[in-house]
Tab-separated table of C-alpha atoms and ligand atoms in Angstrom:
chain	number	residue	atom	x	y	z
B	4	UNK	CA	-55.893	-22.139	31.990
B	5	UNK	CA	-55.741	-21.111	36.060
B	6	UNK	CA	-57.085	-22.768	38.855
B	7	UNK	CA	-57.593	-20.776	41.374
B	8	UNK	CA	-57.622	-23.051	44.683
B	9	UNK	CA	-60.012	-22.737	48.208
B	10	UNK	CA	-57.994	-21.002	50.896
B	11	UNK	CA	-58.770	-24.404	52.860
B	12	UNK	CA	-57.957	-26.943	50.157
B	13	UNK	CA	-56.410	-30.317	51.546
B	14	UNK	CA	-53.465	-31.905	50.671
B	15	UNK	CA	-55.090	-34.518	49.102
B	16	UNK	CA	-57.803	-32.597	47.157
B	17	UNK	CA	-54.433	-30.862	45.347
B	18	UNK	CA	-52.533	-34.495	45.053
B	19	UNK	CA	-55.838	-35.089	42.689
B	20	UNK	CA	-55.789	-32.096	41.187
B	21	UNK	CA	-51.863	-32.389	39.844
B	22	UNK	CA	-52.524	-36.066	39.313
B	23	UNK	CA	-55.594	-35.121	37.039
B	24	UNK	CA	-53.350	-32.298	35.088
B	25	UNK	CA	-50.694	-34.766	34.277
B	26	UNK	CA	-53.295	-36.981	33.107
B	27	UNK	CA	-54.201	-35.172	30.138
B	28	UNK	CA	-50.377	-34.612	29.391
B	29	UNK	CA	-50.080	-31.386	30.622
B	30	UNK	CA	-47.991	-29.325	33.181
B	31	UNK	CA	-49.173	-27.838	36.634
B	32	UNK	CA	-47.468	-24.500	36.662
B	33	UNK	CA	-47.850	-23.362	40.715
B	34	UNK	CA	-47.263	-19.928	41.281
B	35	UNK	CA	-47.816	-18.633	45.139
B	36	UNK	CA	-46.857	-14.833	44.564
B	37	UNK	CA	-50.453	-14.149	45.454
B	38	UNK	CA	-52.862	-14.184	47.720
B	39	UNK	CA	-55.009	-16.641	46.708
B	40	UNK	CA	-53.225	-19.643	45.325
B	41	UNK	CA	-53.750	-20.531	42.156
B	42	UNK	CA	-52.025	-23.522	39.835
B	43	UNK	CA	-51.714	-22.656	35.856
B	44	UNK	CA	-51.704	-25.353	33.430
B	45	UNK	CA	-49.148	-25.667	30.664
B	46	UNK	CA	-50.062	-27.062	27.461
B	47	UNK	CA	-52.434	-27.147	24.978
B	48	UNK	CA	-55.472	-26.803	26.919
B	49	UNK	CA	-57.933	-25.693	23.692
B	50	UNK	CA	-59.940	-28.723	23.599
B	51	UNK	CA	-60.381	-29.174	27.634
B	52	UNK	CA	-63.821	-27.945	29.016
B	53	UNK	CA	-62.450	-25.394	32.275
B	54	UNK	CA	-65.186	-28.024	34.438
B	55	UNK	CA	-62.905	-30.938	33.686
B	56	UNK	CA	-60.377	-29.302	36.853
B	57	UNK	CA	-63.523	-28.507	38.999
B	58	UNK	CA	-63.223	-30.435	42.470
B	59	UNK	CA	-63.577	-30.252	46.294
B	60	UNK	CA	-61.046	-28.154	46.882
B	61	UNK	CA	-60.994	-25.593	43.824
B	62	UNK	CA	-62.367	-22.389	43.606
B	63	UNK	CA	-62.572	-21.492	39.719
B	64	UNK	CA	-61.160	-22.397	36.670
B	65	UNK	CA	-60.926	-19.777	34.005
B	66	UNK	CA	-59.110	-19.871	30.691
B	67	UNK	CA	-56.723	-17.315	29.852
B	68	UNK	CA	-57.360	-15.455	26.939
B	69	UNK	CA	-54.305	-14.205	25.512
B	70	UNK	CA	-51.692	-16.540	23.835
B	71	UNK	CA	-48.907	-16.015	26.390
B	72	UNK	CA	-50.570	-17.452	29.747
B	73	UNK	CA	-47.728	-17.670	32.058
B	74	UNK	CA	-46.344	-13.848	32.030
B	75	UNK	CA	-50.257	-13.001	32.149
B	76	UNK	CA	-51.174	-10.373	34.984
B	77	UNK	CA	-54.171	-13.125	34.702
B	78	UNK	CA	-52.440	-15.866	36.249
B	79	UNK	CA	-50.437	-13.882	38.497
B	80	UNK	CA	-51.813	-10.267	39.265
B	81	UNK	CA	-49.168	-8.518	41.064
B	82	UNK	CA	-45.363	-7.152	39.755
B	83	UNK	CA	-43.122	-9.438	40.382
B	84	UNK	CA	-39.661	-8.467	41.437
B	85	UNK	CA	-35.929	-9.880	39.669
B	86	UNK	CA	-33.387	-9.828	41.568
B	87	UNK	CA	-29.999	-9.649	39.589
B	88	UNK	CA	-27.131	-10.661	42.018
B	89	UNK	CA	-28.679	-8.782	44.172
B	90	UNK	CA	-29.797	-6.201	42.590
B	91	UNK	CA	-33.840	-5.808	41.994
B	92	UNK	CA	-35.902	-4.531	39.553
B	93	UNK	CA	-39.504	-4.252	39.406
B	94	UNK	CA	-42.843	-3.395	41.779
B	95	UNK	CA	-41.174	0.033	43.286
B	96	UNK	CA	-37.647	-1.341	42.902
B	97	UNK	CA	-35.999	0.771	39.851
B	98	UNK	CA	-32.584	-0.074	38.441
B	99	UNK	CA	-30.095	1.733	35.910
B	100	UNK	CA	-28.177	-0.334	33.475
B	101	UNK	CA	-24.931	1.221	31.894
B	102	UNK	CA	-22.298	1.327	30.082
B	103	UNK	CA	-20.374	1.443	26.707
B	104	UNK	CA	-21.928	-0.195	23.787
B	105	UNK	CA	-19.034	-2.370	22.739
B	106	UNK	CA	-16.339	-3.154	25.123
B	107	UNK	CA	-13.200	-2.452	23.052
B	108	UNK	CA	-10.787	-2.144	25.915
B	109	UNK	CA	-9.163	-2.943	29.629
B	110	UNK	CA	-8.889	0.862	29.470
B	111	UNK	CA	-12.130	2.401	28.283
B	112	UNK	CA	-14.233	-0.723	30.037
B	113	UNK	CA	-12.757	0.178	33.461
B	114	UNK	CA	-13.120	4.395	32.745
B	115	UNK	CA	-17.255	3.498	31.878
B	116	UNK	CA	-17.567	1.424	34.728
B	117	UNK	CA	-15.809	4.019	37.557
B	118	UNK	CA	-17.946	6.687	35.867
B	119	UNK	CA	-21.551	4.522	36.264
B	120	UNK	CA	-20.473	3.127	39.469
B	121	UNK	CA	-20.146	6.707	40.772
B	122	UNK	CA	-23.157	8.208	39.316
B	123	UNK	CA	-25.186	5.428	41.090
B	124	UNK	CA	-25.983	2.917	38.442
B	125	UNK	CA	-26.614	-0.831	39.907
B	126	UNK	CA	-25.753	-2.781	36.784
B	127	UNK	CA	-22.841	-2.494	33.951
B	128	UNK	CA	-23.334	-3.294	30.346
B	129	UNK	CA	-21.021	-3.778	27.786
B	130	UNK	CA	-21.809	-5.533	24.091
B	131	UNK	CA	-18.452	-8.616	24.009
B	132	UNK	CA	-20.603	-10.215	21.037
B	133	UNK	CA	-22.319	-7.246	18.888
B	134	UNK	CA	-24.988	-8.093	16.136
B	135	UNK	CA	-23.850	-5.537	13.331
B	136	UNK	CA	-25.477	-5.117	9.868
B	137	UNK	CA	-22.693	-5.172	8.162
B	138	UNK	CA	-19.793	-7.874	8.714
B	139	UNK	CA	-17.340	-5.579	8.151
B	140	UNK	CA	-18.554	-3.440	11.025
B	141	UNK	CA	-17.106	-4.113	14.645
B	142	UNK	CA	-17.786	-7.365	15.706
B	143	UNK	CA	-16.827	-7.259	19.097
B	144	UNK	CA	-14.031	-8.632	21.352
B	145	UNK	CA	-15.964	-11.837	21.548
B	146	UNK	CA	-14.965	-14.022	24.644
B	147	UNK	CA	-12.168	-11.696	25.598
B	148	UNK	CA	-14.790	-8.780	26.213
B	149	UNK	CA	-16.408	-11.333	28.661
B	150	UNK	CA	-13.533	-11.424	30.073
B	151	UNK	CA	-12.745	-7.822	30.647
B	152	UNK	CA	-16.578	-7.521	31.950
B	153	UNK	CA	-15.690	-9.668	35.042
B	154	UNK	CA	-12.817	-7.938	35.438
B	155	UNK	CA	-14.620	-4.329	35.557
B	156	UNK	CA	-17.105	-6.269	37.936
B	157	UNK	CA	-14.950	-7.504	40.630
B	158	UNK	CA	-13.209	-4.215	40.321
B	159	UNK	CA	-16.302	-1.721	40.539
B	160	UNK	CA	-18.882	-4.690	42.342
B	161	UNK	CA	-21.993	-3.770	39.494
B	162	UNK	CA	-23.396	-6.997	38.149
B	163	UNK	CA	-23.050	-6.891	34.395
B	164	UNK	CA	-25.448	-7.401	31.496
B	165	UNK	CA	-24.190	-8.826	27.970
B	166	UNK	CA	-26.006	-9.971	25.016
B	167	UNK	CA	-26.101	-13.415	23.845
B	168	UNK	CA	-26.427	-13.972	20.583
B	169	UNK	CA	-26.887	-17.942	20.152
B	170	UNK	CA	-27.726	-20.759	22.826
B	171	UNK	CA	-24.457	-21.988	21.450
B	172	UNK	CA	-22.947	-19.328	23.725
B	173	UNK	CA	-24.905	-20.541	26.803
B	174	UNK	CA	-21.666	-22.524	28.225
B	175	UNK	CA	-18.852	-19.801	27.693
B	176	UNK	CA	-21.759	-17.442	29.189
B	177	UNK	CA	-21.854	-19.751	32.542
B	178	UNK	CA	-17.780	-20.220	32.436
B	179	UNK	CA	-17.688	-16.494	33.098
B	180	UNK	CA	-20.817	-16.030	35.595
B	181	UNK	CA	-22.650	-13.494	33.132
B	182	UNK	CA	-24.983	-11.811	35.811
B	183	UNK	CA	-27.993	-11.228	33.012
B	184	UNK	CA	-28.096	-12.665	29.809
B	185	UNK	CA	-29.413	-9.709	27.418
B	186	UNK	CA	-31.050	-11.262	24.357
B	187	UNK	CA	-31.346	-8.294	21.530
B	188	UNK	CA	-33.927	-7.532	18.995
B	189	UNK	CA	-32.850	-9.271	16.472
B	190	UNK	CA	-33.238	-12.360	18.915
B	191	UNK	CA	-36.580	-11.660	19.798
B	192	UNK	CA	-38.148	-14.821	18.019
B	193	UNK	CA	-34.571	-16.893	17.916
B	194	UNK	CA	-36.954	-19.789	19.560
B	195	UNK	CA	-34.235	-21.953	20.390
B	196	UNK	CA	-32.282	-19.187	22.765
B	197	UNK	CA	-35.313	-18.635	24.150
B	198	UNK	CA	-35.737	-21.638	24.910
B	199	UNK	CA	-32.621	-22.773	26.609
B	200	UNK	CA	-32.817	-19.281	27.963
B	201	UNK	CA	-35.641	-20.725	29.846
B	202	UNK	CA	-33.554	-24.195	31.222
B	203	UNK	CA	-30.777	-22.226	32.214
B	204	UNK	CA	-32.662	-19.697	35.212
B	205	UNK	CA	-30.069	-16.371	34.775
B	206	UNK	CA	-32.079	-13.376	34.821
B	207	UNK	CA	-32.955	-12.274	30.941
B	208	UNK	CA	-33.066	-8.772	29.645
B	209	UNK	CA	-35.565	-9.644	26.548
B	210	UNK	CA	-35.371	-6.310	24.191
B	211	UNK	CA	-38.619	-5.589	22.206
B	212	UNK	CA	-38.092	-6.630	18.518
B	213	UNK	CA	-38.310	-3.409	16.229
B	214	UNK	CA	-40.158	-4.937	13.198
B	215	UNK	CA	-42.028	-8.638	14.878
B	216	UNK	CA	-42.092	-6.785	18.233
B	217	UNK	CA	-45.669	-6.422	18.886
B	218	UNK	CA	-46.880	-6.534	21.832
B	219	UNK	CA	-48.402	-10.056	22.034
B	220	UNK	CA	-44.869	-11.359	20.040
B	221	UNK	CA	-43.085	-9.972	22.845
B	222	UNK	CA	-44.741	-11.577	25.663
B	223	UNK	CA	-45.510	-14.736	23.511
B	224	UNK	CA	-40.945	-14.496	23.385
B	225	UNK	CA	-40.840	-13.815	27.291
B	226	UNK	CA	-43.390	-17.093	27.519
B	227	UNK	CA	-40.764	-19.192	25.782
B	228	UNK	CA	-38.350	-18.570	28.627
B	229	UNK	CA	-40.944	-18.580	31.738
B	230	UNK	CA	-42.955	-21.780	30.405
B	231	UNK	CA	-39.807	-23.658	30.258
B	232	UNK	CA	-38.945	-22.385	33.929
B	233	UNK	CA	-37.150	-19.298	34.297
B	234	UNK	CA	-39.120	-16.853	35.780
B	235	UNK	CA	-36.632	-14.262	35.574
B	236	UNK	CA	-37.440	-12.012	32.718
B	237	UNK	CA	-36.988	-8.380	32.574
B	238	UNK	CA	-38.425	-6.578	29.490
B	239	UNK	CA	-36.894	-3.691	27.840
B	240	UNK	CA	-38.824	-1.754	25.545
B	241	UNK	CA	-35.972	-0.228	22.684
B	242	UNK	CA	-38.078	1.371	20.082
B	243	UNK	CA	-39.361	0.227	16.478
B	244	UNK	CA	-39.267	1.731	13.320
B	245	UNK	CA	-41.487	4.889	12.411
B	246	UNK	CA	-42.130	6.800	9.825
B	247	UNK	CA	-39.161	9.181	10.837
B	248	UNK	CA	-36.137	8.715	9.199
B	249	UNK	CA	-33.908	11.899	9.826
B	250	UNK	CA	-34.778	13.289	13.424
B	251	UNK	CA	-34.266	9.938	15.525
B	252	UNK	CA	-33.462	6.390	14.401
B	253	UNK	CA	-35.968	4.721	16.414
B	254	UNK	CA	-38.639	5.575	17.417
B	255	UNK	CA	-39.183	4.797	21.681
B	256	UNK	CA	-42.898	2.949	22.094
B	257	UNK	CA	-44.150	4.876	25.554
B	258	UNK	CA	-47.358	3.155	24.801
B	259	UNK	CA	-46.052	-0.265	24.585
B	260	UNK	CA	-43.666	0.546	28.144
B	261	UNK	CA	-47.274	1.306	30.113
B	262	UNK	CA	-49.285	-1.263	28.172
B	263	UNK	CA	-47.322	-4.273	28.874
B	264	UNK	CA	-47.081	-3.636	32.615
B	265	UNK	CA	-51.163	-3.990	32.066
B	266	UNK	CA	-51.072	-7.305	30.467
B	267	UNK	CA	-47.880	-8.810	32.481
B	268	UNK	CA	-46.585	-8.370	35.732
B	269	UNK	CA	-43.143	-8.780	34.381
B	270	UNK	CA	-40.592	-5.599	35.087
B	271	UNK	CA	-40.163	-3.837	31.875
B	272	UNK	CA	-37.354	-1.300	31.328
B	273	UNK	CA	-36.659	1.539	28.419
B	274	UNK	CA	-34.036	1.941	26.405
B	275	UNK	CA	-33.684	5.686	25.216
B	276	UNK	CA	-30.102	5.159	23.864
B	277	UNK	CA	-31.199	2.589	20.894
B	278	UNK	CA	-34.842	3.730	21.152
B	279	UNK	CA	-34.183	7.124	19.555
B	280	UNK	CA	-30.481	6.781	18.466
B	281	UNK	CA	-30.385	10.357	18.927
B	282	UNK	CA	-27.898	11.687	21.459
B	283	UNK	CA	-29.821	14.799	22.537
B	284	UNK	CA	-33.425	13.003	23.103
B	285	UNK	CA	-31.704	11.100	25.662
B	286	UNK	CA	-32.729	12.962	28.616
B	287	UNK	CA	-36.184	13.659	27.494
B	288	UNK	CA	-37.081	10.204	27.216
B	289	UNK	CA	-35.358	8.766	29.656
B	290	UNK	CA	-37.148	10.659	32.128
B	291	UNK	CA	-41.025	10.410	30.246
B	292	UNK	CA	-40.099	6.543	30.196
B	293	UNK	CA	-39.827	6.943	33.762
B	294	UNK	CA	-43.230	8.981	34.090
B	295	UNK	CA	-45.120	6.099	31.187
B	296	UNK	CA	-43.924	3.404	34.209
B	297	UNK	CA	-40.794	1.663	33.795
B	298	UNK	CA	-38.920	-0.189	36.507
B	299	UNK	CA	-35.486	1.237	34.814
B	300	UNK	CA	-33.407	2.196	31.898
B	301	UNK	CA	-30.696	1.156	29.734
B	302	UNK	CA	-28.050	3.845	28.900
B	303	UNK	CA	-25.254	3.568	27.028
B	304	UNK	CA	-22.183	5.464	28.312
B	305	UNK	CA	-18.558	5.811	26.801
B	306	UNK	CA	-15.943	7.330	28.724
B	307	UNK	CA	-14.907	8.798	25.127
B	308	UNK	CA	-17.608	8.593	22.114
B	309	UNK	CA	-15.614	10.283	19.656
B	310	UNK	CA	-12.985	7.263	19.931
B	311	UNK	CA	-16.268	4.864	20.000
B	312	UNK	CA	-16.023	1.762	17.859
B	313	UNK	CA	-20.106	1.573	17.672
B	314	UNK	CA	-23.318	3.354	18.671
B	315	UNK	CA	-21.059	6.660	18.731
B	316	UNK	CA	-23.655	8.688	18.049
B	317	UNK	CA	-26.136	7.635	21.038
B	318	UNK	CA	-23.619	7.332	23.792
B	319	UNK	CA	-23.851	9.718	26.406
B	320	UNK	CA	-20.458	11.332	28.668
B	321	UNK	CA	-20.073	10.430	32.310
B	322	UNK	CA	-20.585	13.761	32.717
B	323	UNK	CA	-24.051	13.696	30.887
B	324	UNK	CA	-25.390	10.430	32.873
B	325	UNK	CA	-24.493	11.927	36.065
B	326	UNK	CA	-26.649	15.107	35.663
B	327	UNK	CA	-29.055	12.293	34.053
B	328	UNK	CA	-29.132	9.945	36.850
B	329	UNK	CA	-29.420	13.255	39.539
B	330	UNK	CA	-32.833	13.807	37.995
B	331	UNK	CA	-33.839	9.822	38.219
B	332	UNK	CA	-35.099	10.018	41.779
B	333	UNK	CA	-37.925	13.091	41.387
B	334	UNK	CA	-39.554	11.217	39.088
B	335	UNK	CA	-39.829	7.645	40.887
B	336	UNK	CA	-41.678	9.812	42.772
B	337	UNK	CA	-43.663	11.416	40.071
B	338	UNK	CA	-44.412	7.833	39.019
B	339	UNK	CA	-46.147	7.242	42.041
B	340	UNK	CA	-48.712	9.747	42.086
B	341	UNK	CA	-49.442	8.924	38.532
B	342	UNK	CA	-50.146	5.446	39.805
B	343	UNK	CA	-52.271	6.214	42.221
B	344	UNK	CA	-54.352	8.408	39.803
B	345	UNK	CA	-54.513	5.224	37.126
B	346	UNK	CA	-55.789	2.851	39.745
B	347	UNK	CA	-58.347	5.740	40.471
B	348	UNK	CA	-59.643	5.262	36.683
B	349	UNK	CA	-59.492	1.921	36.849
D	20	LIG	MN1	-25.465	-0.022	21.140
């Protein structure tokens, strides 16, 4: 539920409104991005009448429709932009995450990270923990990859993105100052990340799940973290599973990159490295993600891919990215027009 408050509403009149929130055992949720202030509610508000908040002081009260309320574009109807140490993503802003994979080395950590620095990418990833299939595939270097990822960061000054596989890794994540905590498809519903996700207030990249990732899972996942008070979630759309089998591996949901900028105001990025799998779609998508509306990408780059230890298939050159990356700007702008010619549908 939202209530949307009078420009002229008095201190008081919104003392009574909090007061009468917490009364029913539920949480005022301000949010004064927008022009008109509005408070949501948190909790179970199915059996409360909207009238119940009407007062001196309040302008509506409307219920919110959808089962994720607080990522809503209804509650708060402009983008909202994360900053990750500095660097922002979202509403115009438009940021380039990359790197290897897995980090395997000191060596080939440091070669990825000169490369993306230099092309012009503003953030570094690198898998230290890596969800594999099998458990005989490459596991990662575990905390020692963390280790080598704050290395490559003071060295080359890119905040870096990891993935965290349980909220038993929250601590060691802190320890190390993990810029953005990048919780992977698999993840998607792991509730209990999610949820500490939410206490802890890092920036989260929250990848789309490829078989439970529809759209209203995803944002119900990205409510887990916001409702328990992070606000800073970044989505990343990284394809589901088609009918195609051969051609691609996954299949990269355009439709789900421009609907959920509809429904939430939260940044959403693409991955075209996991979302087709497929070394020479890279380009293609990248850029259509791009035109479809995302605030950035994820691309995974390996100073050597022959030598790589996972993903070797999907990883692209430093020589490919920068060509990539040279391309990147033209269609920001492209973006925009097609913007302005979506508002003009309405
Ligand atoms: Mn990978």
């Amino acid at each position: 539920m939202i209530v949307t408050l009078k420009g002229d509403i008095t201190s008081e009149q919104y003392q009574s409104l909090i007061e009468r929130i917490e009364d029913k055992g539920l949480v005022p949720w301000p949010d004064k991005g927008t022009s008109k202030t509005v408070v949501g509610i948190r909790g179970d508000t199915t059996k409360i009448e909207p009238d119940y908040f009407m007062a001196d002081g309040v302008e509506s009260v409307t219920r919110i429709s959808t089962p994720y309320k607080l990522v809503s574009r209804e509650f708060h109807p402009s983008d909202y932009v994360i900053d990750v140490s500095g660097v922002k993503i979202g509403n115009g802003y438009f940021a380039v995450i990359a790197g290897p994979c897995s980090v395997e080395s000191e060596e080939q950590l440091f070669a990825a990270a000169k490369a993306v620095k230099e092309a012009g990418a503003q953030l570094f990833r690198g898998g230290a923990f890596k969800p594999r299939t099998s458990p005989y595939a490459f596991q990662g270097l575990g905390e020692e990859g963390l280790g080598l990822l704050v290395k490559a960061r003071d060295r080359f000054g890119l905040p870096v993105v990891t993935e965290i596989m349980s909220e038993k890794q929250i601590g060691l994540f802190a320890r190390y100052d993990i810029d953005m905590y990048q919780v992977g498809a698999r993840n998607m519903q792991n509730f209990d990340l999610l949820k500490e996700l939410g206490r802890v207030g890092k920036p989260v990249l929250l990848k789309r799940g490829g078989l439970e990732g529809t759209i209203e899972n995803w944002l119900s996942a990205a409510e887990y973290i916001v409702s328990e008070g992070n606000p800073n979630v970044v989505l990343c759309e990284r394809g589901v599973k088609g009918i195609e089998t051969k051609a691609y591996r996954n299949t990269l949901d355009l439709n789900a990159v421009a609907a959920v900028k509809r429904l939430s105001y939260l940044p959403v990025i693409a991955d075209p490295s996991h979302g087709t799998g497929n070394l020479s779609l890279i380009p293609d998508i990248s850029l259509s993600s791009i035109a479809a509306g995302a605030n950035g990408l994820l691309i995974e780059v390996h100073p050597d891919r022959r030598k790589a230890l996972s993903d070797a298939h999907q990883q692209l050159s430093p020589e490919e990215f920068g060509r990539l990356m040279k391309e990147i700007p033209k269609f920001v702008r492209l973006r925009r027009k097609i913007e302005k010619l979506r508002k003009a549908l309405g």
